[in-house]
mmCIF file of C-alpha atoms in Angstrom:
data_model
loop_
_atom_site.group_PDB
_atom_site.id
_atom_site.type_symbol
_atom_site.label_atom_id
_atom_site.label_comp_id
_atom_site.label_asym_id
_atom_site.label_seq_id
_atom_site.Cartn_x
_atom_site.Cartn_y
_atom_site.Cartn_z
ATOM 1 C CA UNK A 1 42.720 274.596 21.384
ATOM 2 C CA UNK A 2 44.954 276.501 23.957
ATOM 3 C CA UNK A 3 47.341 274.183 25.591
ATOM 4 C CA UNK A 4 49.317 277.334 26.380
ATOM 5 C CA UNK A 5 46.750 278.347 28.743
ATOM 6 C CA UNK A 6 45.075 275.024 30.361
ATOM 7 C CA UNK A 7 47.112 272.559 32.557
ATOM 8 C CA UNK A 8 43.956 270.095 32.241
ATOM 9 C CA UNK A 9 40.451 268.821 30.818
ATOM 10 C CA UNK A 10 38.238 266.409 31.662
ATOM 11 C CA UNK A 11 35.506 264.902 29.856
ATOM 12 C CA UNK A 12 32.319 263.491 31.783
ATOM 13 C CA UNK A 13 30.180 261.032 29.419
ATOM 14 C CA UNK A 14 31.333 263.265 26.764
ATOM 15 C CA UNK A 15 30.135 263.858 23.122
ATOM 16 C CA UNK A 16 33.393 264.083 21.968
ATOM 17 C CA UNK A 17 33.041 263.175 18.094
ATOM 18 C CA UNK A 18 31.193 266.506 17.216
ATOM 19 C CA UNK A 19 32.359 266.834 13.511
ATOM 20 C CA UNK A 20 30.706 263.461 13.222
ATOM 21 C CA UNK A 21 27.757 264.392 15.212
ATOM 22 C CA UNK A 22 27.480 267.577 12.590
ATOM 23 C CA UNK A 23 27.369 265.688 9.691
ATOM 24 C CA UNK A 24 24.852 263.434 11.472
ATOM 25 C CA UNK A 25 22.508 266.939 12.668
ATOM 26 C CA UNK A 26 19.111 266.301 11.307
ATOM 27 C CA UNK A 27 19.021 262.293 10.974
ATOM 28 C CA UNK A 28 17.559 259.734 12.939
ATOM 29 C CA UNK A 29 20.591 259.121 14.686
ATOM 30 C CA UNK A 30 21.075 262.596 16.188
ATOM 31 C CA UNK A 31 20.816 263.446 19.745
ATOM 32 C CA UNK A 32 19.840 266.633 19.413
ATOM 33 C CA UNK A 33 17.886 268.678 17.070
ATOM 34 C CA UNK A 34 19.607 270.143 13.363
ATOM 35 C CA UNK A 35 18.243 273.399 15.081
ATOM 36 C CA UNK A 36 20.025 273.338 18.110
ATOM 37 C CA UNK A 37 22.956 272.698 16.519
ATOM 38 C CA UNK A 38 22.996 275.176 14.346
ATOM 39 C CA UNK A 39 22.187 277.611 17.034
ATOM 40 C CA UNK A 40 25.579 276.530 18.374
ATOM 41 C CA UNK A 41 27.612 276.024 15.563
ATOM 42 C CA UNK A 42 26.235 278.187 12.860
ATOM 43 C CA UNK A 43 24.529 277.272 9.924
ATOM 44 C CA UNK A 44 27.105 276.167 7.873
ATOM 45 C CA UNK A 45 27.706 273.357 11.083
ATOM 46 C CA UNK A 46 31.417 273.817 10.716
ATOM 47 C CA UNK A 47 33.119 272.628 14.158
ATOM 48 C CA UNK A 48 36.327 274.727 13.943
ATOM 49 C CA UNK A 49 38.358 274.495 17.194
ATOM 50 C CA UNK A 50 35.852 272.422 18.638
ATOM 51 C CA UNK A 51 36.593 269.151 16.873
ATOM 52 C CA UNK A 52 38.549 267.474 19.420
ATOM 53 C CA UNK A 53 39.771 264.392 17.532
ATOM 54 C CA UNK A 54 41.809 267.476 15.114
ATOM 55 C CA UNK A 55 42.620 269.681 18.211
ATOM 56 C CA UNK A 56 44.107 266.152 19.567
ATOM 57 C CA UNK A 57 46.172 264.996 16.346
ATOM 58 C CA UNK A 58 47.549 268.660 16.240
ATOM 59 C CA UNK A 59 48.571 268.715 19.947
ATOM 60 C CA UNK A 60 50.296 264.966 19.270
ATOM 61 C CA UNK A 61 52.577 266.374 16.977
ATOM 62 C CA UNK A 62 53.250 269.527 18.786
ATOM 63 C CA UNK A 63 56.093 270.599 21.077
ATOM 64 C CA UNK A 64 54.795 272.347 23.324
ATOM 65 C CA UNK A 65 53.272 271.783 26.475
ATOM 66 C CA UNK A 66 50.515 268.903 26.831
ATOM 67 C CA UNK A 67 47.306 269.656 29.341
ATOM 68 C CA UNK A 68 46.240 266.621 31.853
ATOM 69 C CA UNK A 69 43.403 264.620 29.920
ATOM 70 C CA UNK A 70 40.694 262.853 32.362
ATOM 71 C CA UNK A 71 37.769 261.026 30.163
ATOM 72 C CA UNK A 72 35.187 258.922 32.165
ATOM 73 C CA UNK A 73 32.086 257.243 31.021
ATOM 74 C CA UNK A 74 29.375 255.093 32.368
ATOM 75 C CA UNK A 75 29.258 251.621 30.914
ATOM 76 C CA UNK A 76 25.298 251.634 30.411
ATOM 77 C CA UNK A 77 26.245 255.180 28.787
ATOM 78 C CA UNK A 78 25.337 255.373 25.109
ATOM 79 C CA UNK A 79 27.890 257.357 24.521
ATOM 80 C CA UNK A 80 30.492 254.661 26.072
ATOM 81 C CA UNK A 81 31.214 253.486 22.129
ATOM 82 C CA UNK A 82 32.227 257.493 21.570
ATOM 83 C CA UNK A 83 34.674 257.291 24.593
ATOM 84 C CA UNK A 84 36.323 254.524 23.637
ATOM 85 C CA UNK A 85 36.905 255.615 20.225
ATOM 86 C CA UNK A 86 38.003 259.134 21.333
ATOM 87 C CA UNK A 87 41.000 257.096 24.232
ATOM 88 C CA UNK A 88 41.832 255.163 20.891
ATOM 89 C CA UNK A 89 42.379 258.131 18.967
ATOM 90 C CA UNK A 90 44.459 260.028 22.352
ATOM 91 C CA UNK A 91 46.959 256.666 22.632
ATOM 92 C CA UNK A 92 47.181 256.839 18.357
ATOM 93 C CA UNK A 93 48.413 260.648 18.964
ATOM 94 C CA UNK A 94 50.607 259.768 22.073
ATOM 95 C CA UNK A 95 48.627 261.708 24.197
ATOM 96 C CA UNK A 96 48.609 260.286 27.811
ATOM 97 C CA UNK A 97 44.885 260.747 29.273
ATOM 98 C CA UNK A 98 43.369 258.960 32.283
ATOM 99 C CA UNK A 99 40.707 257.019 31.591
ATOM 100 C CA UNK A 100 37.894 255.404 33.185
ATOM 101 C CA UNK A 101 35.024 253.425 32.895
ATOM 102 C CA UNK A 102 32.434 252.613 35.769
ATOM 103 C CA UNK A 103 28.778 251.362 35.977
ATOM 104 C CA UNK A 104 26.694 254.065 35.131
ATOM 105 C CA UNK A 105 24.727 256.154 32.869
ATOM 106 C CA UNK A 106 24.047 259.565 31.184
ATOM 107 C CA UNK A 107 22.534 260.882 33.787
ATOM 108 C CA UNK A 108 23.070 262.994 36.833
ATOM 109 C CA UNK A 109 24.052 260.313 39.623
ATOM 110 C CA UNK A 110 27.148 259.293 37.350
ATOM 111 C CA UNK A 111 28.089 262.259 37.167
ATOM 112 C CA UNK A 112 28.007 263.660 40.761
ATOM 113 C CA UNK A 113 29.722 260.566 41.766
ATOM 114 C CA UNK A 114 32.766 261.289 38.958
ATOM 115 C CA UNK A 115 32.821 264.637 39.288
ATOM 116 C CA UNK A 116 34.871 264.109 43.112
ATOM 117 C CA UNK A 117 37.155 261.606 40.859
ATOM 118 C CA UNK A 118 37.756 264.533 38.613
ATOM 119 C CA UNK A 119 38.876 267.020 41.129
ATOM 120 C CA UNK A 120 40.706 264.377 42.944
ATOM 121 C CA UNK A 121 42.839 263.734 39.927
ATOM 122 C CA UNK A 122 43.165 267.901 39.770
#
């Protein structure tokens, strides 16, 4: 939401589809509870500024200067499918990102090995 401010982000296994996760809050297919989310979101489960796939089509067509993107995501990762979708969306909106995909999956031993990728790539 602030490119103004932040020279890079990286995303770790990320849940990066949250508008579609809100509408999902509450169904089968929901990774957390309808009540967690709304303790994060608010009850009306309205992702404002936190929709990335928006912030991303907004910072495509933009002028102004373009943070560092770094996604990674273990290929025995559930949320691999999300990744892919979300690089899809970054090359659609000309944004340059690195991305990466290794064995691995949501769980704490991907990450500590990707997290000294991240701050490599830093």
């Amino acid at each position: 939401a602030r490119p103004d401010r932040f020279a890079a982000a990286a995303s770790l296994s990320g849940a990066l589809d949250i508008s579609r996760r809100l509408r999902e809050a509450g169904s089968s297919t929901s990774l957390i509870s309808k009540a967690e989310y709304v303790g994060i979101f608010g009850p009306e489960l309205d992702a404002g500024e936190s929709d990335l796939w928006e912030l991303a089509t907004k910072l495509g067509r933009s002028e102004g200067a373009k943070p560092k993107l770094f996604l990674c995501c273990g290929t025995e990762d559930a949320l691999l499918p999300e990744s892919r979708a979300f690089r899809e969306h970054l090359d659609r909106s000309q944004l340059a990102a690195t991305y990466e995909e290794s064995p691995g999956a949501h769980e704490w031993g991907y990450w500590g090995a990707q997290i000294q990728r991240v701050l490599d790539w830093l």
